[in-house]
Short mmCIF file of C-alpha atoms in Angstrom, two decimals:
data_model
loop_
_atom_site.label_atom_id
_atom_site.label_comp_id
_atom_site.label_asym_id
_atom_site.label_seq_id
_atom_site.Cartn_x
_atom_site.Cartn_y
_atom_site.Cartn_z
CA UNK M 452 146.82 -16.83 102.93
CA UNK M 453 145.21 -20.33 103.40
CA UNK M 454 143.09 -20.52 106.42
CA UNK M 455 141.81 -24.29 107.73
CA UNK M 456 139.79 -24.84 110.51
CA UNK M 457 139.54 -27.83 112.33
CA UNK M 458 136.43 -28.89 111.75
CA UNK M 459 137.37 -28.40 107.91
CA UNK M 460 140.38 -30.78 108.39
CA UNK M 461 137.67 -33.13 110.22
CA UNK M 462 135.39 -33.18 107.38
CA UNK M 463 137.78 -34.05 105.22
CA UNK M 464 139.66 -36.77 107.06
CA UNK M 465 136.46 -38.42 107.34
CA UNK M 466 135.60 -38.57 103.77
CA UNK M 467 138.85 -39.90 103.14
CA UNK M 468 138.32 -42.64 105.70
CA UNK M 469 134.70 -43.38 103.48
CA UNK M 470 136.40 -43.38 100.47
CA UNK M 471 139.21 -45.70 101.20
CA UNK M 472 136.93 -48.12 103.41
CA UNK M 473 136.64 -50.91 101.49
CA UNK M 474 132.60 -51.78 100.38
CA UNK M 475 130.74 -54.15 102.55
CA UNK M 476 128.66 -56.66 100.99
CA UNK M 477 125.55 -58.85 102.72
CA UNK M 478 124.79 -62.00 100.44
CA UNK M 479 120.88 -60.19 99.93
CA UNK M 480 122.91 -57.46 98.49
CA UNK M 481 125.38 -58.79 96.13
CA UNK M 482 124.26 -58.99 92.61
CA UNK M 483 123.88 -61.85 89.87
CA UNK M 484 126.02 -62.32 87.28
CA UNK M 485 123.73 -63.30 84.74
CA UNK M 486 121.37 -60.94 85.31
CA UNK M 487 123.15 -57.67 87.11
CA UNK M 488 125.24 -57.50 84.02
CA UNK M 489 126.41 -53.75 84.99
CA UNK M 490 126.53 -54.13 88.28
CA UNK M 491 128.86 -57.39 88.06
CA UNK M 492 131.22 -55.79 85.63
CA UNK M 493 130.22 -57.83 82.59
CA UNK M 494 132.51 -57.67 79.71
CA UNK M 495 130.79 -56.76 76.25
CA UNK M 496 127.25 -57.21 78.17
CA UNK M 497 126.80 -60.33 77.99
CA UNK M 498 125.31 -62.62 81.00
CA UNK M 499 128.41 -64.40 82.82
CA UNK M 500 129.44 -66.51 85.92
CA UNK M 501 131.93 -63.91 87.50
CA UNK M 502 131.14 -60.67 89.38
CA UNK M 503 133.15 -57.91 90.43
CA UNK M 504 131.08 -54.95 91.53
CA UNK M 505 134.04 -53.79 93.29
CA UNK M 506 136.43 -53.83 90.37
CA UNK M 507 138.96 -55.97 92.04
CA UNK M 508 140.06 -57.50 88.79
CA UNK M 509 141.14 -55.28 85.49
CA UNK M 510 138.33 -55.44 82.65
CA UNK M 511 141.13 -57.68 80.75
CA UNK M 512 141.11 -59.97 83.83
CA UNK M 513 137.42 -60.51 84.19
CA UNK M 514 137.32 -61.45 80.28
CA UNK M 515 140.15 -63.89 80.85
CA UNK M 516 138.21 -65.57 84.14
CA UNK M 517 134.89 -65.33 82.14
CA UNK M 518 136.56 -67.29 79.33
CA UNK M 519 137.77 -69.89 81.32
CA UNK M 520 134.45 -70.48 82.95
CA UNK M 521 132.66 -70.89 79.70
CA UNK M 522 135.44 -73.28 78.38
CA UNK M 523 134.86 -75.54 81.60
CA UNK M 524 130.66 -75.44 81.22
CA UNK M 525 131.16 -76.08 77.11
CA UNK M 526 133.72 -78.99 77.93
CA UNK M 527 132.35 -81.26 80.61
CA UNK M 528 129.80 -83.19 81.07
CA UNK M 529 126.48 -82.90 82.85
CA UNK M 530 126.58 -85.05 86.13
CA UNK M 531 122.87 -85.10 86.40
CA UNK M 532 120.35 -87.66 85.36
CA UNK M 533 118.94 -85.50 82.84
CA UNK M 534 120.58 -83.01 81.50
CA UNK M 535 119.85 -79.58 79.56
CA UNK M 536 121.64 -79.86 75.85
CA UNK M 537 122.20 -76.21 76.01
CA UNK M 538 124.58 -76.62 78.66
CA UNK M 539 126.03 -79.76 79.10
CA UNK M 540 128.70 -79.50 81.84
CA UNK M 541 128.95 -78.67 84.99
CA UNK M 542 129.73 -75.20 86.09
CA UNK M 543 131.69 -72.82 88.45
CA UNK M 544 130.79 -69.35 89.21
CA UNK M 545 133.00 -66.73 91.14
CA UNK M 546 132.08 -63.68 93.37
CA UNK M 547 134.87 -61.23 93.70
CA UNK M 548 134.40 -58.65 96.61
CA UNK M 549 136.27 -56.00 98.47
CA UNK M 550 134.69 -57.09 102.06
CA UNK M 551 131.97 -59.41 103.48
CA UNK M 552 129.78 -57.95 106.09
CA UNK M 553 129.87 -60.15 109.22
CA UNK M 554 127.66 -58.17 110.52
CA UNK M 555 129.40 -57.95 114.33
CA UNK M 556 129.98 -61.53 113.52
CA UNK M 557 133.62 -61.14 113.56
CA UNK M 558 134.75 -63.82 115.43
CA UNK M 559 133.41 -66.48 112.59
CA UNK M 560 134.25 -64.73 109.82
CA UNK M 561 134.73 -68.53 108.10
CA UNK M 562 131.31 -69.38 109.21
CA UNK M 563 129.80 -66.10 107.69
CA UNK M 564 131.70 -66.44 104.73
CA UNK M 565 130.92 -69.52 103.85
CA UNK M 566 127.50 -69.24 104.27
CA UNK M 567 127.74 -66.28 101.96
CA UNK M 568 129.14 -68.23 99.53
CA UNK M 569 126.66 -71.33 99.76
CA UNK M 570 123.59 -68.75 99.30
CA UNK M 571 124.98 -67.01 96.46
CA UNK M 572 125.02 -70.83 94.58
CA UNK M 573 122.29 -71.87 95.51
CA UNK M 574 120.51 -68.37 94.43
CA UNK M 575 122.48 -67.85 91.20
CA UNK M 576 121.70 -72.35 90.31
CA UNK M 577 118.30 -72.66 91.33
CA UNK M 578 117.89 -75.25 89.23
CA UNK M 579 119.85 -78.79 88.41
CA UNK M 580 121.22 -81.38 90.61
CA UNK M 581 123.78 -79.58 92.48
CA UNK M 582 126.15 -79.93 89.79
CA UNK M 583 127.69 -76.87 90.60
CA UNK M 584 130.64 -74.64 92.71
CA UNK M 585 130.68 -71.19 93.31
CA UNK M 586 134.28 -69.64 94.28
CA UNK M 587 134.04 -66.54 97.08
CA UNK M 588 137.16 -64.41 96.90
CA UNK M 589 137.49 -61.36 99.12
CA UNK M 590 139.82 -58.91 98.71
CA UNK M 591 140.81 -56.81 102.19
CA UNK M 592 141.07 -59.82 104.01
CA UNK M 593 142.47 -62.46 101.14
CA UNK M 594 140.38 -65.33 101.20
CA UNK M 595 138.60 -67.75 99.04
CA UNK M 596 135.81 -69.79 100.61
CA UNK M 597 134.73 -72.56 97.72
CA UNK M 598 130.68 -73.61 97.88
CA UNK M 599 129.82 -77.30 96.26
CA UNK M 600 126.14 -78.69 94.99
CA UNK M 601 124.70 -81.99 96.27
CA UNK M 602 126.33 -83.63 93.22
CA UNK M 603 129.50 -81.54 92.96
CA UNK M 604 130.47 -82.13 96.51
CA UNK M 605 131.14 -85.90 96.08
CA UNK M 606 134.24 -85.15 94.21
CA UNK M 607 134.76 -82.46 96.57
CA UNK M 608 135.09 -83.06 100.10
CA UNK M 609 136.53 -80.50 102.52
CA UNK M 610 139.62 -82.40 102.41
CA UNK M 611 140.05 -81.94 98.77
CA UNK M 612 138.76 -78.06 99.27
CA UNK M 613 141.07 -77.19 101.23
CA UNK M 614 144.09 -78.82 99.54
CA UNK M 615 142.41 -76.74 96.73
CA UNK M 616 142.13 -73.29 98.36
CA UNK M 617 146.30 -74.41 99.95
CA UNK M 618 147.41 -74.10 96.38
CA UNK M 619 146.38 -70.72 95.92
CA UNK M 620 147.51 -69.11 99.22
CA UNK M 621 150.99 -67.84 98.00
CA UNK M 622 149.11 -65.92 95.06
CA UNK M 623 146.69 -64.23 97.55
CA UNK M 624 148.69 -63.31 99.70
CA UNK M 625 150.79 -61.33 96.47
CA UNK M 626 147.18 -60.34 96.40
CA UNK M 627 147.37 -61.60 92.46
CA UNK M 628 143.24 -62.46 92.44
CA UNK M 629 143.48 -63.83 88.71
CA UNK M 630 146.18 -66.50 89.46
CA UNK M 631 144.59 -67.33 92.76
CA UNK M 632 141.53 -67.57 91.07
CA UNK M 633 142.52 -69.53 88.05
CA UNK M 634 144.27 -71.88 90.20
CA UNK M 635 141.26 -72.65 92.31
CA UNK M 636 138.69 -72.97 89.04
CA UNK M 637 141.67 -75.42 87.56
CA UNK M 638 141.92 -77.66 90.66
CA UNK M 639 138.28 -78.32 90.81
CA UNK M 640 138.68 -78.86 87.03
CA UNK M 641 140.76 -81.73 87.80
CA UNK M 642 138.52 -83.10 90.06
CA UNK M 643 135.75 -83.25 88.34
CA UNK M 644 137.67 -84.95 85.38
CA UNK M 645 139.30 -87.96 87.48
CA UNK M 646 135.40 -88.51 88.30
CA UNK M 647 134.83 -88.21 84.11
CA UNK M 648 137.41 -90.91 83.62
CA UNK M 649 135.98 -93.00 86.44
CA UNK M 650 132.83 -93.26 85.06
CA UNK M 651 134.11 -93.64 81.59
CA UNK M 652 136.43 -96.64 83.20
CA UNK M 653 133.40 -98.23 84.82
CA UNK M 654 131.71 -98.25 81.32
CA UNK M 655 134.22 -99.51 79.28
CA UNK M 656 134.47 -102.82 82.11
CA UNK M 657 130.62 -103.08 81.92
CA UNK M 658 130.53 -103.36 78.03
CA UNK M 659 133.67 -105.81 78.22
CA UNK M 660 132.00 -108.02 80.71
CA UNK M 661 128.65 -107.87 79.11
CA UNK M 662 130.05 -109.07 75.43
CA UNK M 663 132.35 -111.84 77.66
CA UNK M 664 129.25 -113.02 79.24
CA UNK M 665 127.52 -113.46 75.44
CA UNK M 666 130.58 -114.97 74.22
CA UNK M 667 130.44 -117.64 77.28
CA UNK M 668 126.78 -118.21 76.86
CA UNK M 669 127.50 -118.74 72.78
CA UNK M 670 129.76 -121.13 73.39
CA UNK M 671 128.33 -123.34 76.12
CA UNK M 672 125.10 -123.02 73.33
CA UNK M 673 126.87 -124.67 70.60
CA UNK M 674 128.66 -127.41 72.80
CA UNK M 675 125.13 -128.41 74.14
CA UNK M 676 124.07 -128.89 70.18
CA UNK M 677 126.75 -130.73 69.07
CA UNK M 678 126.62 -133.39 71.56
CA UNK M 679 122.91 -133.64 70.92
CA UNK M 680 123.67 -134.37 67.15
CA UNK M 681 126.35 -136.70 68.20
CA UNK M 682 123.94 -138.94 70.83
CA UNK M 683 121.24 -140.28 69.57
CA UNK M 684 117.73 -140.00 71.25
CA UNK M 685 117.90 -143.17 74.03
CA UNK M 686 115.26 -145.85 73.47
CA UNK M 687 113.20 -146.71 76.54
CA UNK M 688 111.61 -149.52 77.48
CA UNK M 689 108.05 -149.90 78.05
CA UNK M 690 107.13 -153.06 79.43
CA UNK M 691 103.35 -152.93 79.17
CA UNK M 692 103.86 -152.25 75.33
CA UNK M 693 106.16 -155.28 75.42
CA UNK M 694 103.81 -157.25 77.10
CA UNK M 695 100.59 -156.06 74.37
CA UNK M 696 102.69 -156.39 71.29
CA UNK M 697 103.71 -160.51 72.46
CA UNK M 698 99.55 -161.04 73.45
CA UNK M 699 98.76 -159.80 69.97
CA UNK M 700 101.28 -162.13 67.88
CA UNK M 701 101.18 -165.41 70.21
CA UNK M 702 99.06 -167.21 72.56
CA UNK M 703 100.07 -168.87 76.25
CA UNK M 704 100.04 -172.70 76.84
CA UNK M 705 100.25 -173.53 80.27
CA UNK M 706 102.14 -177.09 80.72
CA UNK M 707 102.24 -179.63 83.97
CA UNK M 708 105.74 -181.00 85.13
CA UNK M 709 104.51 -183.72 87.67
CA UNK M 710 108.34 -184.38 87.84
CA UNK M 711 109.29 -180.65 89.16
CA UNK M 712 105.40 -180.39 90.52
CA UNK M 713 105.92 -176.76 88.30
CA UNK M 714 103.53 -174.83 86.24
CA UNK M 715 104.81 -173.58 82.72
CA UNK M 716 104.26 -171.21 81.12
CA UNK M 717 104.98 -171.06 76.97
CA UNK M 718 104.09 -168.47 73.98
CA UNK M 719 102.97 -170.31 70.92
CA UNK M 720 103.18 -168.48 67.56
CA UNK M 721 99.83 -168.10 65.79
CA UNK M 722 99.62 -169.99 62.74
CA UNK M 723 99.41 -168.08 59.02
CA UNK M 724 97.37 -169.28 56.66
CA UNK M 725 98.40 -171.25 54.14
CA UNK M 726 97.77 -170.64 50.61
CA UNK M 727 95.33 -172.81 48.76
CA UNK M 728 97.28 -174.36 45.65
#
């Protein structure tokens, strides 16, 4: 016969309660993808930009999410001023976690979370221009709380996050984490790419104007010679050199008209010698 205590049926009631109490994270706590390989849940070891120490996701699921991560990195392009050649775009990390730890904080959980979120990008991109998101996704509560760099956040104001986060709500409330968080990683993939054709629109108007400029300035060129070819160099007049070339081929004669009671003036043209027959 089967004898239980109470206090057995305490014990044991308690561990259950630990064991179905979902894990607690602090942002000192949580570890980094590309380092914590085990810890995160890495598929085939290899460093990556999602974590999942609390295996929210399926092992397939985390390779699918770690795939499209490295496809968005390998097929965008750097927003900074200088840019590493090893990885050219810009990139998005997500943390997947049962719980954040508020910490008695529970009245701003948003607040906590978000700050959780903004010092797990700024630890796991300590370097670069800001050029960079990092998704928070928590699991008892379903929630995803979207960090942006000093460059990424210009195509992504809070407006534009939370239209973001909007379209995944149905999917996490379903609590279907992979949808909700492909949906999120392919909205700020859009954003980022109207900014790509932006600047690649502003280029292509530069260039246009730049050769319309040169054309202008060719033309205006070649109008200015060809009416200096067809006008010839004007002749000015000098009237000292007049006045020097007459002294040096006549002399003056100054003449009385006691009928006007006027002085005249008149040139008289040297004479040339005349040749001795």
């Amino acid at each position: 016969m089967l004898h239980v205590t109470f206090r057995q049926v305490l014990v044991s009631f308690s561990l259950a309660v630990v064991c179905v109490r979902a894990k607690e994270w602090n942002r000192y706590d949580y570890p980094d993808p590309q380092k914590d390989l085990v810890k995160c849940g890495s598929v085939d070891g290899i460093p990556s930009w999602i974590c999942d120490p609390d295996h929210v996701l399926s092992e397939q699921q985390v390779s699918d999410v770690h795939t499209r991560l490295d496809e968005l990195n390998s097929g965008t392009t750097c927003l900074c001023s200088s840019c590493d050649v090893s990885n050219q775009g810009y990139k998005v990390a997500v943390a997947v976690m049962d719980k954040v730890s508020y910490n008695g904080a529970d009245k701003h959980v948003d607040i906590v979370a978000n700050n959780f979120a903004r010092y797990l990008r700024e630890r796991w991109f300590s370097s670069g221009c800001g050029d960079n998101v990092l998704v928070l996704v928590t699991k008892e509560t379903p929630q995803v709380y979207i960090s942006s760099g000093v460059a990424a956040r210009s195509k992504l104001p809070d407006s534009t996050v939370k239209s973001i986060v909007s379209s995944a709500q149905a999917q996490l409330d379903s609590k279907d984490f992979e949808s909700a968080i492909l949906t999120v990683v392919n909205g700020v993939q859009s954003e980022f790419e109207d900014m790509d054709s932006t600047v690649l629109a502003i280029i292509i108007a530069a260039c246009v104007l730049g050769l319309l400029t040169v054309a202008l300035v060719s033309v205006l060129v070649c109008l200015k010679l060809r009416s200096m070819k067809e006008d010839p160099k004007p002749t000015f007049f000098r009237p000292d050199k007049t006045r020097e070339s007459h002294k040096s081929l006549a002399k003056s004669e100054t003449h009385y008209d006691p009928n006007t009671d006027n002085i005249y003036v008149s040139l008289r043209e040297p004479k040339t010698a005349e040749a001795v027959v």
